C-alpha positions as a printed Julia matrix, in Angstrom:
320×3 Matrix{Float64}:
 101.34   96.22   72.09
 102.97   97.87   74.51
 101.51   99.39   77.71
 101.53  103.38   75.86
 100.3   101.96   73.1
  97.64  100.21   74.65
  96.32  103.42   77.03
  97.03  105.32   73.74
  94.07  103.12   72.61
  92.33  103.66   75.44
  92.1   107.07   75.45
  89.34  107.04   72.35
  87.17  105.8    74.78
  87.34  107.01   78.39
  86.6   110.74   77.07
  84.98  111.64   81.28
  86.8   114.4    82.62
  86.81  111.27   85.37
  89.23  110.07   83.51
  92.03  112.44   83.51
  93.02  111.73   80.22
  94.09  108.79   81.2
  97.56  110.85   82.49
  97.42  109.3    85.92
  96.79  106.2    88.26
  93.32  107.07   89.33
  90.64  108.2    87.92
  88.33  111.23   90.69
  84.62  110.64   90.51
  82.01  112.82   93.11
  85.04  113.7    95.73
  85.93  109.96   95.17
  89.43  108.94   93.96
  89.26  105.22   91.95
  91.66  102.97   91.33
  92.31   99.41   90.25
  95.11   97.27   90.26
  96.08   93.32   88.97
  98.65   90.85   89.68
  99.96   87.98   88.42
 101.19   84.99   88.94
 104.82   84.77   86.91
 104.42   88.54   86.07
 104.23   90.47   89.96
 104.26   87.63   91.76
 106.63   84.21   92.3
 104.38   80.81   92.2
 106.17   80.19   95.06
 105.4    83.19   97.73
 102.78   82.14  100.39
  99.33   82.59   99.64
  98.6    85.13  102.04
 101.57   87.67  101.12
 100.03   87.59   97.41
  96.51   88.64   99.06
  97.98   91.59  100.89
 100.17   92.49   98.0
  97.04   93.14   95.79
  95.13   95.33   98.06
  98.67   97.44   99.36
  99.49   98.04   95.94
  95.86   99.56   94.58
  96.07  101.78   98.28
  99.93  103.01   97.03
  97.8   104.78   94.81
  95.75  106.05   96.92
  98.22  107.12   99.19
  99.74  109.31   95.99
  96.55  110.97   96.08
  95.8   111.52   99.77
  93.17  109.79   99.81
  91.45  107.66  102.67
  90.82  103.86  101.81
  87.19  103.59  102.12
  86.06  100.63  100.09
  87.27   98.26   97.63
  85.38   95.26   95.67
  87.29   91.66   94.42
  88.27   90.13   91.27
  88.52   86.67   92.61
  90.08   83.92   90.64
  89.64   80.65   92.41
  92.18   77.37   91.62
  92.16   73.44   92.16
  94.0    74.19   95.86
  91.6    75.56   98.22
  94.41   75.56  101.04
  96.3    78.65   98.86
  92.92   80.26   97.93
  91.85   80.27  101.89
  95.44   81.8   102.51
  95.03   84.23  100.19
  92.24   85.71  101.54
  93.18   85.78  104.86
  96.36   88.0   103.4
  93.28   90.5   101.72
  91.63   90.44  104.69
  94.92   91.18  107.01
  95.63   94.23  104.94
  92.21   95.33  104.53
  91.65   95.85  108.38
  95.03   96.78  108.24
  94.12  100.22  106.53
  90.29  100.28  107.39
  89.43   99.35  104.0
  86.15   97.71  103.64
  85.15   94.64  101.19
  81.32   95.28   99.87
  81.54   93.44   96.58
  83.53   91.92   93.45
  83.37   88.94   91.41
  84.83   85.08   91.6
  85.75   83.25   88.31
  87.52   79.47   88.2
  89.83   78.55   86.48
  90.97   75.4    84.75
  94.03   73.31   86.92
  97.51   74.61   85.96
  96.22   78.29   84.7
  98.83   81.1    86.48
  96.69   83.23   89.27
  95.23   86.71   88.52
  93.56   88.86   90.42
  91.94   92.67   90.53
  90.87   95.21   93.46
  89.32   98.25   92.89
  90.44  100.68   95.48
  88.02  103.76   96.82
  89.0   106.46   98.48
  87.85  109.86   99.98
  89.49  112.11   98.85
  90.74  115.23  100.65
  90.65  118.86  100.36
  93.46  118.73   97.6
  94.25  115.62   94.76
  97.53  116.17   93.41
  97.9   114.76   90.48
 101.02  113.07   88.14
 100.76  116.32   86.39
 100.65  119.92   88.58
 104.27  119.66   88.95
 105.74  122.95   88.35
 108.77  125.51   86.93
 111.41  124.64   89.9
 109.16  122.27   92.16
 111.67  120.02   94.68
 111.34  116.29   94.26
 110.9   113.89   96.36
 111.04  110.44   97.67
 109.08  109.1   100.82
 110.35  105.55  101.19
 113.52  103.96  100.33
 114.44  102.12   96.72
 115.39   98.56   95.47
 114.55   96.99   98.34
 111.75   94.71   96.3
 113.31   94.34   93.33
 116.79   92.46   95.57
 114.35   90.8    97.74
 113.23   89.09   94.65
 116.57   88.7    92.9
 117.17   86.22   96.34
 113.95   84.58   96.6
 114.93   83.6    92.53
 118.39   82.46   93.79
 116.36   80.78   96.28
 113.01   80.33   97.87
 113.66   79.8   100.69
 115.41   82.9   101.53
 113.95   85.83  104.0
 114.79   88.57  106.21
 113.98   92.43  105.73
 114.73   92.65  101.75
 112.62   89.5   101.0
 109.88   91.45  103.44
 109.17   94.68  101.25
 108.61   92.71   98.17
 106.74   90.42   99.84
 104.74   93.25  101.81
 104.75   96.16  100.5
 103.71   99.21  102.31
 101.75  101.67  101.26
 102.45  105.58  102.86
  99.01  106.38  103.14
  99.93  108.59  105.58
 102.32  110.53  104.31
 100.7   111.03  101.42
  98.0   112.63  103.34
  99.73  114.99  104.84
 102.24  115.89  101.87
  99.41  116.11  100.02
  98.43  119.94  101.3
 102.18  121.42   99.94
 102.51  119.07   96.85
 102.23  119.94   93.43
 102.0   115.85   91.88
 102.15  113.41   93.73
 102.63  109.75   92.06
 103.59  106.22   93.39
 106.85  104.52   92.19
 105.46  100.99   91.11
 107.26  100.72   87.4
 110.95  101.96   89.13
 112.02  105.65   89.97
 113.03  106.94   85.96
 110.47  105.67   84.04
 108.25  107.37   86.54
 110.14  110.13   87.26
 109.99  110.62   83.39
 105.97  109.92   83.46
 105.48  113.09   85.88
 107.76  115.38   83.66
 106.28  114.39   80.81
 102.46  114.8    82.27
 103.4   118.21   83.25
 105.12  119.27   80.07
 108.24  119.79   82.21
 111.86  117.74   82.39
 112.74  116.04   85.81
 116.8   116.06   87.09
 117.33  113.62   89.48
 120.89  112.91   91.25
 121.63  109.4    91.86
 123.77  110.21   95.17
 120.45  111.64   96.36
 118.85  108.11   96.05
 117.12  106.43   99.81
 119.18  103.32  100.06
 118.19  101.32  102.98
 121.21   99.52  104.86
 119.5    96.31  104.17
 120.15   96.9   100.57
 123.47   98.9   100.79
 124.31   95.3   102.67
 123.65   93.27   99.98
 124.58   95.32   96.48
 126.59   98.2    98.01
 125.91  102.18   97.01
 128.02  102.5    93.94
 126.02  103.98   90.69
 125.52  101.04   89.65
 123.62   99.95   92.31
 122.05  102.75   92.42
 120.51  102.65   89.0
 119.37   99.2    89.72
 117.84  100.93   92.87
 116.14  103.51   90.59
 114.99  101.22   87.77
 113.91   98.08   89.48
 110.6    99.06   90.83
 108.03   97.25   92.84
 109.0   100.36   95.56
 105.61  101.74   96.44
 107.53  104.78   97.49
 105.67  107.98   96.86
 107.98  110.77   94.47
 106.49  114.35   95.48
 106.79  117.88   93.61
 107.18  119.98   95.93
 107.22  124.26   95.68
 111.17  125.22   96.62
 110.13  126.97   99.49
 108.14  124.05  100.93
 109.28  121.96  103.29
 108.0   118.43  104.23
 109.79  117.98  107.33
 107.79  120.03  109.06
 104.55  118.68  108.9
 103.05  115.74  110.85
 104.52  112.72  108.81
 104.46  108.8   110.42
 107.42  108.42  112.98
 110.41  106.92  111.51
 109.31  108.35  107.66
 112.28  108.77  105.41
 111.6   111.36  102.28
 114.27  113.21  100.86
 114.82  115.23   98.43
 116.83  113.75   94.95
 115.79  116.55   92.33
 113.95  118.93   91.1
 111.75  119.92   87.86
 112.21  122.39   85.6
 111.73  124.0    82.27
 113.94  122.83   79.77
 115.86  119.82   78.5
 114.77  116.56   77.48
 112.3   114.44   79.93
 114.78  113.04   82.35
 118.2   114.13   82.69
 120.46  111.87   85.6
 123.45  112.91   87.33
 126.86  111.62   90.2
 129.1   113.85   91.43
 128.09  116.6    89.83
 128.21  115.0    86.75
 125.88  113.72   83.98
 125.12  109.64   84.18
 124.03  108.95   80.47
 120.43  107.02   80.78
 120.17  103.33   81.16
 118.83  101.42   78.68
 115.74  100.51   80.55
 114.29  102.89   83.2
 111.73  100.31   84.46
 109.44   98.32   83.32
 106.46   98.85   80.74
 104.38   95.25   79.82
 104.08   94.45   75.97
 102.42   91.55   74.82
 105.07   90.57   72.19
 107.24   89.45   74.05
 106.98   86.44   76.66
 106.19   87.42   80.22
 109.66   87.23   82.52
 109.09   85.91   86.49
 108.0    88.91   88.71
 108.53   91.68   87.21
 106.87   94.98   88.29
 103.41   95.94   88.15
């Protein structure tokens, strides 16, 4: 079963208005934003990744969903799977603690289980945030909205490739893969202008198509405008092939924001060093997703990003 098929079936159960029809990454309940993400060994992290970085990543990917709603972190519940390696488990909890302290997230409970020896590790976290005055859903886009990206694309995917080639690899791209930084402050500022907002976790193209579909619009993306870091360009170049790689790699935890065309996010009080780039437009007509480069159309790649499937072998460290 594909992820999309599972979600369609779950809509028959998740009928509360708080569930938002399962069209978003979060739920809204009495002024609270709720989200839950799981990470699994061999799918979202490598067996060789340091335990502390895995704990950090679990917290960060959940906070990224709160960032996309402009929410303030409030509390979390942890699903902890204990292994037969005490040192690894302690390192994992050190990473969870460091992330919670860094972002003011209170751990208030959860559950623990024990895994059989050798079983892949699986963890989950429910994050709860306080909603601001405006909560931009992915379904709120309007015809003519400008599409912006907060952050850079492709760094994490390259970092993962480097680790696949050599588990001892280090450097900024590996750091981005192992320790993503949720754009919480930027999300809170941008929520005041945004009609729609979501984090980019499964690949820009797939997530942009999801926003367009939820908003009953089409997304036009200029690949030449994608924000690439100096480290990415040094490793992969900035040509069209590299840009398509960056647009489909996922695990970026950047923010995709749809704002009125006359809105100027650069006038907001964004954190120092924030990278924000206009990459396209939402329009009323056309296919769900259209790409261009140099002013010419670019065919959609075969894979737009990562979607979980239960009927195929799980590739190592694919996107969440």
